GROMACS .gro file of C-alpha atoms in nm:
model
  308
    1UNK     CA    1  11.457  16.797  14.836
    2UNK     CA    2  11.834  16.725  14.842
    3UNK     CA    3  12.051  17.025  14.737
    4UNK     CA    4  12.390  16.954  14.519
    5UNK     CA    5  12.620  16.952  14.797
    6UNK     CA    6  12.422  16.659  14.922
    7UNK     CA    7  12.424  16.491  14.596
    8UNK     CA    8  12.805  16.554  14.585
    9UNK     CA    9  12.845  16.396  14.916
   10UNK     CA   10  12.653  16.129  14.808
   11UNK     CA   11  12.870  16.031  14.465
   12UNK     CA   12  13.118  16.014  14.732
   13UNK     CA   13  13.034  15.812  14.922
   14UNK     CA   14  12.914  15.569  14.662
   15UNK     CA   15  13.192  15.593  14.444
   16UNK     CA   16  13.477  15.614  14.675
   17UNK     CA   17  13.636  15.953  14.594
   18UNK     CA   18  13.722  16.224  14.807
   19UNK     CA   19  13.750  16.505  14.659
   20UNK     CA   20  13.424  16.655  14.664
   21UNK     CA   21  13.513  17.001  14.456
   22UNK     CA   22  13.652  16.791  14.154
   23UNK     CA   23  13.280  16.569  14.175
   24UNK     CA   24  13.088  16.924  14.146
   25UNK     CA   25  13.267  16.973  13.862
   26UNK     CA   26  13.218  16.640  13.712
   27UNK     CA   27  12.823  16.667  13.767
   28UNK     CA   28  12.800  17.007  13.616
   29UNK     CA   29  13.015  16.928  13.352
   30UNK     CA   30  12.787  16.613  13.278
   31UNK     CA   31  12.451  16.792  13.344
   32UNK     CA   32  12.585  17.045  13.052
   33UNK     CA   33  12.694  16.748  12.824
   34UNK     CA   34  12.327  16.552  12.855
   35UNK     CA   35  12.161  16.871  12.798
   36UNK     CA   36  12.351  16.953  12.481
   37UNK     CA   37  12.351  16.595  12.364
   38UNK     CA   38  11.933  16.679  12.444
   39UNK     CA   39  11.980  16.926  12.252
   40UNK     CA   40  11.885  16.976  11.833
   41UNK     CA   41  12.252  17.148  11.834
   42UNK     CA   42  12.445  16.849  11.924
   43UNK     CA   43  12.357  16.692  11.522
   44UNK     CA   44  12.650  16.929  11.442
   45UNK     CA   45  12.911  16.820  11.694
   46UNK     CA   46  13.140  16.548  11.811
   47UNK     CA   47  13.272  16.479  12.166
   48UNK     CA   48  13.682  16.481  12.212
   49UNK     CA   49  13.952  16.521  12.419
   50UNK     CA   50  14.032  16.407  12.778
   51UNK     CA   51  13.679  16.410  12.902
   52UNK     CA   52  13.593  16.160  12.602
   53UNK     CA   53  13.835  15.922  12.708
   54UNK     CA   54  13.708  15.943  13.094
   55UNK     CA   55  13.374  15.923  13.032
   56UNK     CA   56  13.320  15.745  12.707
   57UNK     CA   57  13.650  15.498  12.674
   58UNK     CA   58  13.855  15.406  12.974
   59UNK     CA   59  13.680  15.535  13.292
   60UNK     CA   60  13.785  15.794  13.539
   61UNK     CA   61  14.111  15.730  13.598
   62UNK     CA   62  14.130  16.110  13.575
   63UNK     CA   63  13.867  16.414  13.640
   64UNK     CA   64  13.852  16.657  13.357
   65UNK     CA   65  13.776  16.997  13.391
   66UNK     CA   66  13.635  17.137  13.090
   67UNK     CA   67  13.421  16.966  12.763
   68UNK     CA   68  13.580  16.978  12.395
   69UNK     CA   69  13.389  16.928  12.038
   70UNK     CA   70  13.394  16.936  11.714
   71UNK     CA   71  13.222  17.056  11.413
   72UNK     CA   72  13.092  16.729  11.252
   73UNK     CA   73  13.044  16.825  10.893
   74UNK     CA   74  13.346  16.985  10.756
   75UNK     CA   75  13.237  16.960  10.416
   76UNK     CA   76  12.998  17.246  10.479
   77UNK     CA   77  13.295  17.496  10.531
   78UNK     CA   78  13.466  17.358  10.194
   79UNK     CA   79  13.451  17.618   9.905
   80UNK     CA   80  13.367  17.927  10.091
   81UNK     CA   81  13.574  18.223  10.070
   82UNK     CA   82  13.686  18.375  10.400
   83UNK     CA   83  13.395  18.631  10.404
   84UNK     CA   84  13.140  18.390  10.367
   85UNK     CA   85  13.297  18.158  10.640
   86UNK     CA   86  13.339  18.395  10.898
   87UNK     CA   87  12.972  18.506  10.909
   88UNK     CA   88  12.868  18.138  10.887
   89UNK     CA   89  13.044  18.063  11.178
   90UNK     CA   90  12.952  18.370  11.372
   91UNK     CA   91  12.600  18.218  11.333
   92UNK     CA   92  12.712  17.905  11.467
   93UNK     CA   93  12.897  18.072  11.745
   94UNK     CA   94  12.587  18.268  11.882
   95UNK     CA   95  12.327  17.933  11.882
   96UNK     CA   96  12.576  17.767  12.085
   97UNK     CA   97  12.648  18.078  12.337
   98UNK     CA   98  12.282  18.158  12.361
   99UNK     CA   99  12.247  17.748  12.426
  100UNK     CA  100  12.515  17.788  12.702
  101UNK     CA  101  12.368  18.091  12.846
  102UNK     CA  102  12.012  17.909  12.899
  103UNK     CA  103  12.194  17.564  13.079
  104UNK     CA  104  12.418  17.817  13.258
  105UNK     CA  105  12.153  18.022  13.385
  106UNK     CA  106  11.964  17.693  13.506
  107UNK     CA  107  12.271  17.600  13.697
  108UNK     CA  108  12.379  17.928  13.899
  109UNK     CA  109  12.681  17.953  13.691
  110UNK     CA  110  12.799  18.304  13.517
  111UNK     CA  111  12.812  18.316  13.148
  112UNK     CA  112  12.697  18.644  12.932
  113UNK     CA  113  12.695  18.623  12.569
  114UNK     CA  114  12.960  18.918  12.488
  115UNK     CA  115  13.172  18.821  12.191
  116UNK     CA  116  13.409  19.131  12.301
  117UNK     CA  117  13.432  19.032  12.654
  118UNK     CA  118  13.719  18.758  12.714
  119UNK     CA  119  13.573  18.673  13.029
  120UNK     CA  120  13.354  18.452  12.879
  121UNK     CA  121  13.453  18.386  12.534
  122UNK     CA  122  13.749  18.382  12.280
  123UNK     CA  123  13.839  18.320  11.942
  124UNK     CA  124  14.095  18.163  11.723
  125UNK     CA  125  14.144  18.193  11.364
  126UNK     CA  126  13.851  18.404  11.267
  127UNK     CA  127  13.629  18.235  11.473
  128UNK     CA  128  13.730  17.833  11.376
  129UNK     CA  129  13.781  17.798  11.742
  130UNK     CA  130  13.557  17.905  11.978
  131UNK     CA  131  13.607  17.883  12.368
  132UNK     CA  132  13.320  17.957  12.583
  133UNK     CA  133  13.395  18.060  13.002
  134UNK     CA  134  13.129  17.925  13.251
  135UNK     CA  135  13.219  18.031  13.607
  136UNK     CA  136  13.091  17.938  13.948
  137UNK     CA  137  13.283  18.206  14.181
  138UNK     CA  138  13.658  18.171  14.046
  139UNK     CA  139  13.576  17.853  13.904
  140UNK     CA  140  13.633  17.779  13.536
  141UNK     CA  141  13.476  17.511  13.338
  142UNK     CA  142  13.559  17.562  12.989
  143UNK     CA  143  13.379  17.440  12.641
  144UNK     CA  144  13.578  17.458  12.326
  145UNK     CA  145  13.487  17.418  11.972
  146UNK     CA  146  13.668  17.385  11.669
  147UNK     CA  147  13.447  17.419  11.391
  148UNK     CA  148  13.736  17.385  11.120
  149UNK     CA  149  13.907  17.044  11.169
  150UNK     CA  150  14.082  16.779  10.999
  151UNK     CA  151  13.868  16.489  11.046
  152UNK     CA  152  14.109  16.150  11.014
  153UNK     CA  153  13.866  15.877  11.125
  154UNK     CA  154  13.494  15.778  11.142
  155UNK     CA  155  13.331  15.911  11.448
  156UNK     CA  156  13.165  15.629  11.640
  157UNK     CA  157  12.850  15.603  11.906
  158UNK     CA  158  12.980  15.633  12.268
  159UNK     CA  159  12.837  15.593  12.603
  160UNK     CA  160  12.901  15.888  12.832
  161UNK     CA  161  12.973  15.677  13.206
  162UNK     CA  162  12.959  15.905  13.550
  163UNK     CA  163  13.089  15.786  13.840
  164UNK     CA  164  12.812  15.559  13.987
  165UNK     CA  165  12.903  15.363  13.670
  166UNK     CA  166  12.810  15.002  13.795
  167UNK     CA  167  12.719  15.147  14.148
  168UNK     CA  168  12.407  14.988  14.298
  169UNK     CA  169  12.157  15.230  14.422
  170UNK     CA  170  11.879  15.146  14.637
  171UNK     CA  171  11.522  15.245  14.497
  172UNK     CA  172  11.527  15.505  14.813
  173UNK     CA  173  11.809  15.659  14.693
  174UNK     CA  174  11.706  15.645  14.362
  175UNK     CA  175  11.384  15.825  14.424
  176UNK     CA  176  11.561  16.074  14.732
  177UNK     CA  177  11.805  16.203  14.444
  178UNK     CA  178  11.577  16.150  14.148
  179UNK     CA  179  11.604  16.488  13.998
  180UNK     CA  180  12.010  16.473  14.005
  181UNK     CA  181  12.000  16.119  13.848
  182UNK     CA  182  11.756  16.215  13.593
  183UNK     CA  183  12.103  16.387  13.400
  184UNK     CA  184  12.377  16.223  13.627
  185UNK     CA  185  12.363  15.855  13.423
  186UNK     CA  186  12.475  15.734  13.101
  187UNK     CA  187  12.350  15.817  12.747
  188UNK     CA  188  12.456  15.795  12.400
  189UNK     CA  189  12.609  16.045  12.196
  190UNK     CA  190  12.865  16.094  11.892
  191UNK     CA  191  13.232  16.108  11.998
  192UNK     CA  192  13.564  16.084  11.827
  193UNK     CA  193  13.760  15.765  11.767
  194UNK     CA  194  14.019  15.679  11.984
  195UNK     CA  195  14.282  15.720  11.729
  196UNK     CA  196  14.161  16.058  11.626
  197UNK     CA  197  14.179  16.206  11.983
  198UNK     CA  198  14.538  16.026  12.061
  199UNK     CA  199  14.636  16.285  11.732
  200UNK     CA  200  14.469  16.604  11.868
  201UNK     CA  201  14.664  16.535  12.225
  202UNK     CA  202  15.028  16.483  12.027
  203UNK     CA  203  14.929  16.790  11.796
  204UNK     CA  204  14.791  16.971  12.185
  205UNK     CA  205  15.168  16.928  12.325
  206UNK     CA  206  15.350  16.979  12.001
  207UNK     CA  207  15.190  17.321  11.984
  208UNK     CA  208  15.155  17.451  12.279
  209UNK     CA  209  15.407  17.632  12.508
  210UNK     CA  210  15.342  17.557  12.871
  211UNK     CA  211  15.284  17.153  12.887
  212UNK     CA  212  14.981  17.010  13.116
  213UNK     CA  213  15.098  16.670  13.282
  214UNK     CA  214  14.723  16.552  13.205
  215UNK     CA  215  14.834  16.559  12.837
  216UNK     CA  216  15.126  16.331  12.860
  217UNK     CA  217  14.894  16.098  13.142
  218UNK     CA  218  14.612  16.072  12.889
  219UNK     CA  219  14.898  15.939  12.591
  220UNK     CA  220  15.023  15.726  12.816
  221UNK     CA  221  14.632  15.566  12.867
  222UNK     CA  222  14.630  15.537  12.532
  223UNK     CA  223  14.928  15.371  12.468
  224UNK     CA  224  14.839  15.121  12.746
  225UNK     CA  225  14.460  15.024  12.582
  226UNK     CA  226  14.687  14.946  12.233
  227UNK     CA  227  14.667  15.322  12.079
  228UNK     CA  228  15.040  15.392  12.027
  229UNK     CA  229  15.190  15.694  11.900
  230UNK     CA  230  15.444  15.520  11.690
  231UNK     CA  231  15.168  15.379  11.442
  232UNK     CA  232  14.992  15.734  11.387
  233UNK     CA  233  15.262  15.924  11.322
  234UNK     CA  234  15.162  16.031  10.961
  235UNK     CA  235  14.852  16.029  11.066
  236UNK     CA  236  14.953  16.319  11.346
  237UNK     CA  237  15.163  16.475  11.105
  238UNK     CA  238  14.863  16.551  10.862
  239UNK     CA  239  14.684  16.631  11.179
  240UNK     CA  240  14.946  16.897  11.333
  241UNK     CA  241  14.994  17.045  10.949
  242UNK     CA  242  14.651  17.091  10.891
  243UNK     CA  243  14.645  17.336  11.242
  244UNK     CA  244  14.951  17.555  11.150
  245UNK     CA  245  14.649  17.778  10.996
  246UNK     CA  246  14.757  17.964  11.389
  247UNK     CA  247  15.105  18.155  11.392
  248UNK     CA  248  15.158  18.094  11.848
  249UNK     CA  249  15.100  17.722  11.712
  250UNK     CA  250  15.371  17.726  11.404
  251UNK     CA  251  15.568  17.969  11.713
  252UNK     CA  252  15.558  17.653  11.992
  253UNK     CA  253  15.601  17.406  11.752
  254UNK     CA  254  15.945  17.525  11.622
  255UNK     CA  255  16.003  17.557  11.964
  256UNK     CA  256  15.908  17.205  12.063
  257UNK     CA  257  16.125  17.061  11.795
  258UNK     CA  258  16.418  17.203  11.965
  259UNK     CA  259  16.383  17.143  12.286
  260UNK     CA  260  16.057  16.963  12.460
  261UNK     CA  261  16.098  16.937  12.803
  262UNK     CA  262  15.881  16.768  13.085
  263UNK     CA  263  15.984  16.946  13.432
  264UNK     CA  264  15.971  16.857  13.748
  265UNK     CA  265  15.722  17.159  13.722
  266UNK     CA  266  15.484  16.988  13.525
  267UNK     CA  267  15.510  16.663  13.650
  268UNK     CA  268  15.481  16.749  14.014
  269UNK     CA  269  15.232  17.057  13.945
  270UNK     CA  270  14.930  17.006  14.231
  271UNK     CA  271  14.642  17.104  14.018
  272UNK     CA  272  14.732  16.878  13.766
  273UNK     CA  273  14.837  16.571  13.993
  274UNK     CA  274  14.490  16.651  14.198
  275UNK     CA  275  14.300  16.543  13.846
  276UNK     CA  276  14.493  16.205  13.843
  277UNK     CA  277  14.241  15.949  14.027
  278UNK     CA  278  14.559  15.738  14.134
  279UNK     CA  279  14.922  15.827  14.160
  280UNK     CA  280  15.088  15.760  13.788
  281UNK     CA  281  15.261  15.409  13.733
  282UNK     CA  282  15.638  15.360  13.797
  283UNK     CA  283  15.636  15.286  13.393
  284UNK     CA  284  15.470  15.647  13.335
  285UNK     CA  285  15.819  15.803  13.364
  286UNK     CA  286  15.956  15.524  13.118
  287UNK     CA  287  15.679  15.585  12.898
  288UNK     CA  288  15.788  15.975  12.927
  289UNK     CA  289  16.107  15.953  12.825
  290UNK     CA  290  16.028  15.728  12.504
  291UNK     CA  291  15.727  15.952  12.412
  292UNK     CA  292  15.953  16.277  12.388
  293UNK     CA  293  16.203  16.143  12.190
  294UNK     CA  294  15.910  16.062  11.920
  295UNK     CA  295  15.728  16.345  11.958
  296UNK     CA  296  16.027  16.576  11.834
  297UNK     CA  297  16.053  16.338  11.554
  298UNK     CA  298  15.725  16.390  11.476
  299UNK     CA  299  15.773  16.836  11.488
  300UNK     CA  300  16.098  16.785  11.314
  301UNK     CA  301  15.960  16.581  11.003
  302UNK     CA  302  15.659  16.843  11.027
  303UNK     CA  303  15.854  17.152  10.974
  304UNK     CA  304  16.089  16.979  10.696
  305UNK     CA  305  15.808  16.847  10.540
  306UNK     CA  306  15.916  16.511  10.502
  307UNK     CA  307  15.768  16.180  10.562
  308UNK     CA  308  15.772  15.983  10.898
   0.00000   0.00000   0.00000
């Protein structure tokens, strides 16, 4: 039977991409997503972020390194005091760690289920976001969960694509690496709409302090499939207020209005530019320069209060 470096090696071929530590990642990160998705837990959640637009919108033109969800019903959190809350999601918290432990434990990768140990998982807010630590060696591959959210759109069906996406196999190969396929192939599963993870990313730089040049690529994506920044601004506004619940985020965001910079730093960084599938468009730095501008707009009219 094939092992997953021959597998790897195999996408690889197939698919046309070299770098065979970012694929490892990719199939791990998808065998995790089809067996939550499996899963009775996954009624609860909704797939986001950058690996949502890679896998369920526009295609790889990126790898993404870690898997991000959220709670779907927020209506169950609405009336509770903080007491209440905080044990409801520390139930919550423990079914998915004890589901992560199982899946990591069936794929060789190191996870414990230590609440006090931030090796493997931290907390944000009294436990409305939850990240969970997976590691193969020094590896990372990170799952994070807000369970307390400001939902702004309908969440929609998706198809979750891998990268032999439209790849012919021969019924040989098919059979050879039949156990790998069974997870490594599309499915169905509840994600976010576009529109509602183009807010999260604006919200993402706006309140964070060190910038990630993935960020910025995945707005630009976005802009480029018709999801522009400039007709969600109130829409990001409501979405940036509603996280200021977290004092580093009202901290970053003060400091964003004043001054948001993309470096040379970020731009050029080699982890991040190893994600990109293709070097960035000569419009990308155009698209840069226009994007900041709006994006202080968008912290300034935050912190006054005013409309956009």
């Amino acid at each position: 039977m094939p092992d997953l470096s021959e597998f790897v090696s195999f996408v690889a071929r197939k698919s046309k991409v070299k770098n065979t530590s970012l694929i490892e990642k990719d199939v791990m990160l998808h065998r995790i997503l089809k067996e939550f998705c499996s899963s009775p837990l996954s009624a609860n959640y909704l797939f986001k972020g950058g690996s949502c637009l890679v896998k369920c919108y526009f295609g790889y033109y990126r790898f993404s390194v870690d898997l991000d969800f959220t709670w779907r019903d927020q209506e169950a959190w609405k009336g509770l005091g903080e007491k209440k809350l905080r044990r409801k999601l520390s139930a919550e918290i423990k079914s998915l760690a004890s589901f992560l432990a199982k899946v990591s434990g069936e794929l060789n990768l190191e996870f414990k289920v230590e609440p006090g140990e931030r090796k493997f998982m931290e907390f944000g807010g009294g436990g409305r976001m939850a990240t969970f630590k997976l590691w193969k060696g020094s590896e990372l591959i990170k799952i994070q969960v807000n369970f307390v959210e400001k939902l702004l759109f309908s969440p929609k069906f998706a198809r979750a694509r891998t990268l032999l996406d439209g790849v012919k196999l021969s019924r040989d190969e098919r059979v050879y690496f039949g156990e790998f396929l069974d997870f490594y192939r599309p499915f169905k599963l509840m994600a976010y709409d576009g529109r509602e993870i183009l807010c999260e990313k604006v919200r993402a730089i706006l309140t964070r302090r060190a910038q990630k040049l993935r960020d910025f690529y995945d707005l630009f994506v976005l802009s480029t499939y018709g999801f522009k920044l400039e007709d969600l601004r109130g829409e990001i506004a409501e979405k940036v207020r509603a996280s200021l619940y977290y004092r580093k985020y009202r901290e970053n965001l003060d400091r964003n209005r004043k001054e948001l910079e993309v470096d040379v730093g970020t731009l050029e960084d080699p982890f991040e530019r190893s994600l990109l599938m293709v070097k960035p468009r000569k419009d990308f730095e155009d698209f840069l320069k226009l994007a900041r501008e709006g994006l202080r707009e968008i912290a300034v009219g935050v912190i006054s209060g005013g409309t956009l």
